[in-house]
Short mmCIF file of C-alpha atoms in Angstrom, two decimals:
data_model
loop_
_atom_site.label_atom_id
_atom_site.label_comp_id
_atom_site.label_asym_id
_atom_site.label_seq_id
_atom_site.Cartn_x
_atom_site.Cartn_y
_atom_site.Cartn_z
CA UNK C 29 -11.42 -19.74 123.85
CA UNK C 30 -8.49 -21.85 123.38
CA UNK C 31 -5.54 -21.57 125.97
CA UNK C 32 -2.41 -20.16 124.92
CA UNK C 33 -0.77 -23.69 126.03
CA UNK C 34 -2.61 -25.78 123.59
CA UNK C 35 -0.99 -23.83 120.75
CA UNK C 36 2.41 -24.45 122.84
CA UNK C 37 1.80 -28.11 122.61
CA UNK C 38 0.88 -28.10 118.58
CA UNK C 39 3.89 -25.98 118.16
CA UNK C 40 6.63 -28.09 120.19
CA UNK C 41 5.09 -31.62 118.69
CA UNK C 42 5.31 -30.08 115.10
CA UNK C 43 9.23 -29.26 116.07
CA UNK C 44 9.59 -32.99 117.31
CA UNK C 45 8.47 -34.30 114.31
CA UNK C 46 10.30 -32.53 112.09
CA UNK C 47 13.61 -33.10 113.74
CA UNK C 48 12.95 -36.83 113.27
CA UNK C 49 12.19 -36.18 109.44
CA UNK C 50 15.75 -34.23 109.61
CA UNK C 51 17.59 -37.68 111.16
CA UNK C 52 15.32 -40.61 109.62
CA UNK C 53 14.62 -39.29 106.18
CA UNK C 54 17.80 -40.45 103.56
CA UNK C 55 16.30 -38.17 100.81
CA UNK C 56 17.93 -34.38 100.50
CA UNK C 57 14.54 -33.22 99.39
CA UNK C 58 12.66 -34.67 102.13
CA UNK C 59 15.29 -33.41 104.81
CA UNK C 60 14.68 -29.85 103.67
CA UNK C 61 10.70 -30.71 103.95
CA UNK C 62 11.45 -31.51 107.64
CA UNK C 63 13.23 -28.02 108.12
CA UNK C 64 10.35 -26.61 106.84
CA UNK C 65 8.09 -28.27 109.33
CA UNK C 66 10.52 -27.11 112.36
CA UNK C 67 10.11 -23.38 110.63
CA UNK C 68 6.26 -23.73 110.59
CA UNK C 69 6.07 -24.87 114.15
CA UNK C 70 8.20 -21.83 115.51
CA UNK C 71 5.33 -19.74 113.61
CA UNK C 72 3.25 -21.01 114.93
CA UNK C 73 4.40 -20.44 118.70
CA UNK C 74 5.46 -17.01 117.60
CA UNK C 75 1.65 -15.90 116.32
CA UNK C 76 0.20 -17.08 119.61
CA UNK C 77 2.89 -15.83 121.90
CA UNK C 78 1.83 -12.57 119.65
CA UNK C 79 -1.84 -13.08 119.73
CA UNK C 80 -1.63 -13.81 123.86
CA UNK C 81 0.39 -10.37 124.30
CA UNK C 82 -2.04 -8.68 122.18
CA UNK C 83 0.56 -7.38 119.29
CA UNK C 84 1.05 -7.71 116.43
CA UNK C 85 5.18 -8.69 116.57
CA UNK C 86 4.51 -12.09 116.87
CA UNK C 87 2.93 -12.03 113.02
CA UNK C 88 5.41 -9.55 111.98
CA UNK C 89 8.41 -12.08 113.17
CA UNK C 90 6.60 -15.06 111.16
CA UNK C 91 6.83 -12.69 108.10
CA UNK C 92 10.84 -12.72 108.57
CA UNK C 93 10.81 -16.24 109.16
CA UNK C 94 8.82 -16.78 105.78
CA UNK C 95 10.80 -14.50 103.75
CA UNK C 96 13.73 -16.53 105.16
CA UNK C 97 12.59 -19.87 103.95
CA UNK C 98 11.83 -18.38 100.99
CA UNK C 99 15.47 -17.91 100.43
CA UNK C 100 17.10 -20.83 102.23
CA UNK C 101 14.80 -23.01 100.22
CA UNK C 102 15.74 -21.11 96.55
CA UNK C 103 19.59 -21.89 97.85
CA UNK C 104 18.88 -25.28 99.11
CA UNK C 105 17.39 -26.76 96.12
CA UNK C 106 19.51 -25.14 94.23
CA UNK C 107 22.41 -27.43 96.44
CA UNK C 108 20.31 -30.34 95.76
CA UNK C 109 20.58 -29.85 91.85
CA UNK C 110 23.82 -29.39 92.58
CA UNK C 111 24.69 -32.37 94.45
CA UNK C 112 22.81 -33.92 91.72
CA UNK C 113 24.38 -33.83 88.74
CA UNK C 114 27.59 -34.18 90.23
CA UNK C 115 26.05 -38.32 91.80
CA UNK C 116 22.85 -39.01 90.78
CA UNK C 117 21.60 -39.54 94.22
CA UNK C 118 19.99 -37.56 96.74
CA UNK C 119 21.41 -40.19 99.29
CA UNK C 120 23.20 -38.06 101.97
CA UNK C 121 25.43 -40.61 102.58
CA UNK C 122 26.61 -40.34 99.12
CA UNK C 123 28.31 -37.44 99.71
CA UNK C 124 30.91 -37.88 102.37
CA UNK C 125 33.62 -36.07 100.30
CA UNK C 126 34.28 -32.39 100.24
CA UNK C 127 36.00 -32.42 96.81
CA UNK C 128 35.83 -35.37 94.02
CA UNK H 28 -17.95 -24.57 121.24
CA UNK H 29 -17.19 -24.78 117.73
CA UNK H 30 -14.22 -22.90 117.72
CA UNK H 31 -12.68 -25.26 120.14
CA UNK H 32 -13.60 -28.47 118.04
CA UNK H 33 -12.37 -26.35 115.22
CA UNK H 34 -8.66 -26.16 116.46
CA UNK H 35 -8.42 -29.32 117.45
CA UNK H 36 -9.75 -30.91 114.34
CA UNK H 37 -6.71 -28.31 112.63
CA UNK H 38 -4.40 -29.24 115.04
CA UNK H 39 -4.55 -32.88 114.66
CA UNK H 40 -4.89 -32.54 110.31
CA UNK H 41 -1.54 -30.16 110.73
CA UNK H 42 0.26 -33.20 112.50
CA UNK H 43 -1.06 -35.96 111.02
CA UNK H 44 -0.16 -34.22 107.69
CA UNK H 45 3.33 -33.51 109.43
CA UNK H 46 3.43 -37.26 110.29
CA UNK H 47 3.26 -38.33 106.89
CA UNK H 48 5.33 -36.35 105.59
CA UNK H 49 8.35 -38.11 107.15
CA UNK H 50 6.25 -41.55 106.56
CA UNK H 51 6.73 -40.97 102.79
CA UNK H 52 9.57 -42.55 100.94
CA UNK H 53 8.28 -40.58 97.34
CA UNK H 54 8.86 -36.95 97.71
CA UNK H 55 6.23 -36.19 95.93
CA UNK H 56 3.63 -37.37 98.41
CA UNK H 57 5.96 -35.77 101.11
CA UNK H 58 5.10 -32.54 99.86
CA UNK H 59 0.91 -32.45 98.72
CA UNK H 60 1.34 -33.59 102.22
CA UNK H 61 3.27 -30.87 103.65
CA UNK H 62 0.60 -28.62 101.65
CA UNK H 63 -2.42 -29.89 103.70
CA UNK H 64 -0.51 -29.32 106.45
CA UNK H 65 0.19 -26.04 105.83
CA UNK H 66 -3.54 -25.12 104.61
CA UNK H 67 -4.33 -26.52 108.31
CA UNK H 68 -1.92 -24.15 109.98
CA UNK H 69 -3.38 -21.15 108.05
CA UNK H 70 -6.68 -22.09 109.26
CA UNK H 71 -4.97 -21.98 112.79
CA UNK H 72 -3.39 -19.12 111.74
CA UNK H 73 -6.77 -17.53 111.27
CA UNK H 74 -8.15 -18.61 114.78
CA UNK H 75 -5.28 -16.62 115.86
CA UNK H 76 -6.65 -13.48 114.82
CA UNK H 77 -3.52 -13.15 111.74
CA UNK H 78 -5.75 -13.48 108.57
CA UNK H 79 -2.78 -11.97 106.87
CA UNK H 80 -0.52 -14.57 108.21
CA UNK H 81 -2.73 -17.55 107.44
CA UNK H 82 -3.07 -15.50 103.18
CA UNK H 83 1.23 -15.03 103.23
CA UNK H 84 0.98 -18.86 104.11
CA UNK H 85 -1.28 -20.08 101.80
CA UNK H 86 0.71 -17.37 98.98
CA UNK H 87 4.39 -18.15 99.68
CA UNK H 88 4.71 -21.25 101.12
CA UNK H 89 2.10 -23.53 100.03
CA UNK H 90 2.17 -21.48 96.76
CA UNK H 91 5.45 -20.39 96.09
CA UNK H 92 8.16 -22.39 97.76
CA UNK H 93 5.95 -25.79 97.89
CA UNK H 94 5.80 -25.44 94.09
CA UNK H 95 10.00 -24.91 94.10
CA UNK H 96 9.99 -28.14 95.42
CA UNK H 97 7.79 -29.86 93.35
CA UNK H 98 9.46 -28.54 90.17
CA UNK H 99 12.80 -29.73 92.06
CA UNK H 100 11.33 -33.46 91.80
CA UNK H 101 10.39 -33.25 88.98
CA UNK H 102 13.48 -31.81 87.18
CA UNK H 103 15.43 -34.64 89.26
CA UNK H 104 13.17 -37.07 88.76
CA UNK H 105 14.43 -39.64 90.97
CA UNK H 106 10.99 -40.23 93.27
CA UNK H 107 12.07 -43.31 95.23
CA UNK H 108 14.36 -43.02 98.63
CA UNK H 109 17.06 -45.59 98.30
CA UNK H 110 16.70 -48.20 100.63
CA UNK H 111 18.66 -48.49 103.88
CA UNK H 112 22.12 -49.82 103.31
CA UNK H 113 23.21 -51.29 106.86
CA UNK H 114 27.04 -50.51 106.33
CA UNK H 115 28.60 -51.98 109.65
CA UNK H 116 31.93 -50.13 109.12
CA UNK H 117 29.79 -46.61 109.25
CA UNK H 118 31.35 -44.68 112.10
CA UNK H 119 27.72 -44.13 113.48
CA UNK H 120 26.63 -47.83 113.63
CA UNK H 121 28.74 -48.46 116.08
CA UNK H 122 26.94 -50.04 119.10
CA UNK H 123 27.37 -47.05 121.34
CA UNK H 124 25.80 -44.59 118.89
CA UNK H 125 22.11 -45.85 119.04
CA UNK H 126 22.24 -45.12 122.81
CA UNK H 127 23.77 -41.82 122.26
CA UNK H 128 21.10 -40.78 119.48
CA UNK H 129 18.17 -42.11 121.88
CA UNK H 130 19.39 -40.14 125.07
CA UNK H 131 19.60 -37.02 122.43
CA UNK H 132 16.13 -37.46 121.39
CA UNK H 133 15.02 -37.93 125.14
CA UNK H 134 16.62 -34.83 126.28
CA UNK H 135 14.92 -32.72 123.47
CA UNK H 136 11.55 -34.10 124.95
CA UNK H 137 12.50 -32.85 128.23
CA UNK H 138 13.63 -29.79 127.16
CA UNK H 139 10.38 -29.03 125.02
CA UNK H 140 8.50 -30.49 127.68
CA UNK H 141 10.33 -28.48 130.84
CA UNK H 142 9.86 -25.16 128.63
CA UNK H 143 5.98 -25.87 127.94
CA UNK H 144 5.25 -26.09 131.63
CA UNK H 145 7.20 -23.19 132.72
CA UNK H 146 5.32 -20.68 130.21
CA UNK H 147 3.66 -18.54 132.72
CA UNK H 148 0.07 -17.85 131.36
CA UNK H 149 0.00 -21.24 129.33
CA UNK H 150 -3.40 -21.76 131.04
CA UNK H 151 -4.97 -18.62 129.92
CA UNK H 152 -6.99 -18.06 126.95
CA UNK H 153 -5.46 -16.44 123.95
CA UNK H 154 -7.53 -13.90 122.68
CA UNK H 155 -8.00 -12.66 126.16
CA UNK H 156 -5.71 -9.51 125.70
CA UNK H 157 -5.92 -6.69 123.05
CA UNK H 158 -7.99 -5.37 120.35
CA UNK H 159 -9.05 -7.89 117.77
CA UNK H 160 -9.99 -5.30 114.99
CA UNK H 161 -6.52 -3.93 115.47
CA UNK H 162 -4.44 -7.35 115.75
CA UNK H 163 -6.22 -8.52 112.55
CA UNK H 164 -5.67 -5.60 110.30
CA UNK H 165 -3.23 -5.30 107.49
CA UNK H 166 -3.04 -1.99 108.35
CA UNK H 167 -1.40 -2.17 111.86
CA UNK H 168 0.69 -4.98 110.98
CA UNK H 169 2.63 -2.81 107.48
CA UNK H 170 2.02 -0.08 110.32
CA UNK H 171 4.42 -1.67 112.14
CA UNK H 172 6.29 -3.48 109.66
CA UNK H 173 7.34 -0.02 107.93
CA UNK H 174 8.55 1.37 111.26
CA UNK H 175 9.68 -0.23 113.78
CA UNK H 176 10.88 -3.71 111.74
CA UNK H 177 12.35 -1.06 108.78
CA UNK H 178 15.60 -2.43 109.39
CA UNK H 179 14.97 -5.71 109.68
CA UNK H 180 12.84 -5.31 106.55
CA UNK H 181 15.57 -3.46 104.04
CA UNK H 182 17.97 -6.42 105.50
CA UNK H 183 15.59 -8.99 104.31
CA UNK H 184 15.24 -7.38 100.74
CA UNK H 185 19.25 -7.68 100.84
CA UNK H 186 18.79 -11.37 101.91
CA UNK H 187 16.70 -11.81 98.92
CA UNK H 188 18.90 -10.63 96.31
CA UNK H 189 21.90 -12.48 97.85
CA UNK H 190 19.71 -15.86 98.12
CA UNK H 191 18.73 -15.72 94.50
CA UNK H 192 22.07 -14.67 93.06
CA UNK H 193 23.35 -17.72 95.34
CA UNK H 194 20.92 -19.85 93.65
CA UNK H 195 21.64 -18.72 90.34
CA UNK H 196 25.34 -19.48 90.90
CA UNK H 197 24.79 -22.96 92.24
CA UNK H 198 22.73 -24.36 89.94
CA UNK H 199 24.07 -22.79 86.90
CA UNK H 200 25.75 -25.80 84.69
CA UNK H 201 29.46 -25.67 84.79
CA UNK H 202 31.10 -24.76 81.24
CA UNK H 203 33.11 -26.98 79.68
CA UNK H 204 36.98 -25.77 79.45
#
């Protein structure tokens, strides 16, 4: 069997590199890729922490976090299209204005 | 041990996949990427004892929200990253910035690092506690799901509704006055 650790050390380098994809990517649709790395790898560490205790909380939580970016990525993209059509760029620098 | 070889085969397409991902500069790639990557963490999933886990992944994200994305590129159509424009008047190239951003990125090594060696029964196999046939039902987990999470589980259905009305609102094209 596999110790619990192992999946601890999948999880946390996941996390790392989707923080980096949050900082080095300059695409808005790539960035929200990243996030949903960093969501992925707390699943993961959530289903073994579960599977380790022997419940079943740990899947349970994952559901939440799925139905969550579910709806942070319908509201996201839905920013990107936004952003958009108002610049023509998914450039994050290319929107350092609140209001134009 | 095959399961052994089996996770870390898993393990090491889920990064690699995760790896590219940020290595792309075409969106596109970025996210059949992110889809192996996910199929490899359902198979994980799976070793875990959570087959319904490892089916909601597969469903809703490599599915359902993997497939938002790709119509988002699609209806943009702009699959190229612009290339880096080094403007020297940016307030974060200034010299002291780099330094800052690398002692940031060290101290979330540490961190992740500090908290993996202080979990107490890292060393212990997983599947050493609890009932498989239970952990890996359906049945226990909606058991659950319906009574203890029933809250939690109405709130998300609110969530829902507000995300897609949000979604509706944003992207809906501005009249003309």
């Amino acid at each position: 069997m596999i110790p619990l650790g192992h999946y601890l050390v999948v999880s946390a380098v996941l996390f790392a590199i989707g923080t980096a994809g949050v900082f080095l990517r300059r695409n808005l649709i790539t960035i929200l890729l990243s996030i949903e790395i960093m969501l992925n790898a707390v699943n993961l560490s959530f289903v073994a922490f579960g599977r380790a205790q022997g419940t079943v909380d740990g899947q349970i939580i994952t559901f939440f976090v799925m139905t969550v970016a579910a709806a942070e990525a319908a509201v996201g993209l839905a920013i990107v299209i936004a952003l958009f059509r108002h610049r023509e760029s998914l450039n994050p620098d290319a929107f350092t204005s609140l209001k134009w | 041990m095959p399961d052994a070889v089996l996770f870390y085969v898993f393990a090491a397409v889920a990064i690699g996949a995760s790896l590219l991902v940020i290595g792309q500069r075409n969106p596109m790639y970025s996210i059949m990427l992110l889809i192996a990557s996910f199929g490899a963490l359902s198979a994980l999933y799976i070793q875990l004892d959570a087959p319904f886990v490892a089916m909601a992944q597969i469903i809703v994200y490599a599915g359902a929200i993997m497939v938002l994305f790709l119509f988002v590129v699609m209806l943009l159509n702009a699959p190229q990253e612009d290339a880096a424009q080094w403007d020297r008047t940016h307030p974060l190239r200034r010299p002291g910035m780099g330094r800052f951003g690398a002692m940031l990125a060290a101290l979330l090594i540490v961190q992740l690092v500090w908290a993996l060696v202080r979990v107490n029964d890292a060393g212990t196999a997983v599947g050493a506690r609890g009932d498989v046939a239970d952990l890996s039902s359906v049945r226990s987990v909606g058991r659950v799901l319906f009574t203890d999470y029933m809250f939690a589980f109405e709130a998300t259905s609110i969530l829902i509704l507000v995300a897609m009305v949000g979604a509706v609102v944003l992207a809906a094209r501005e009249e003309r006055r």
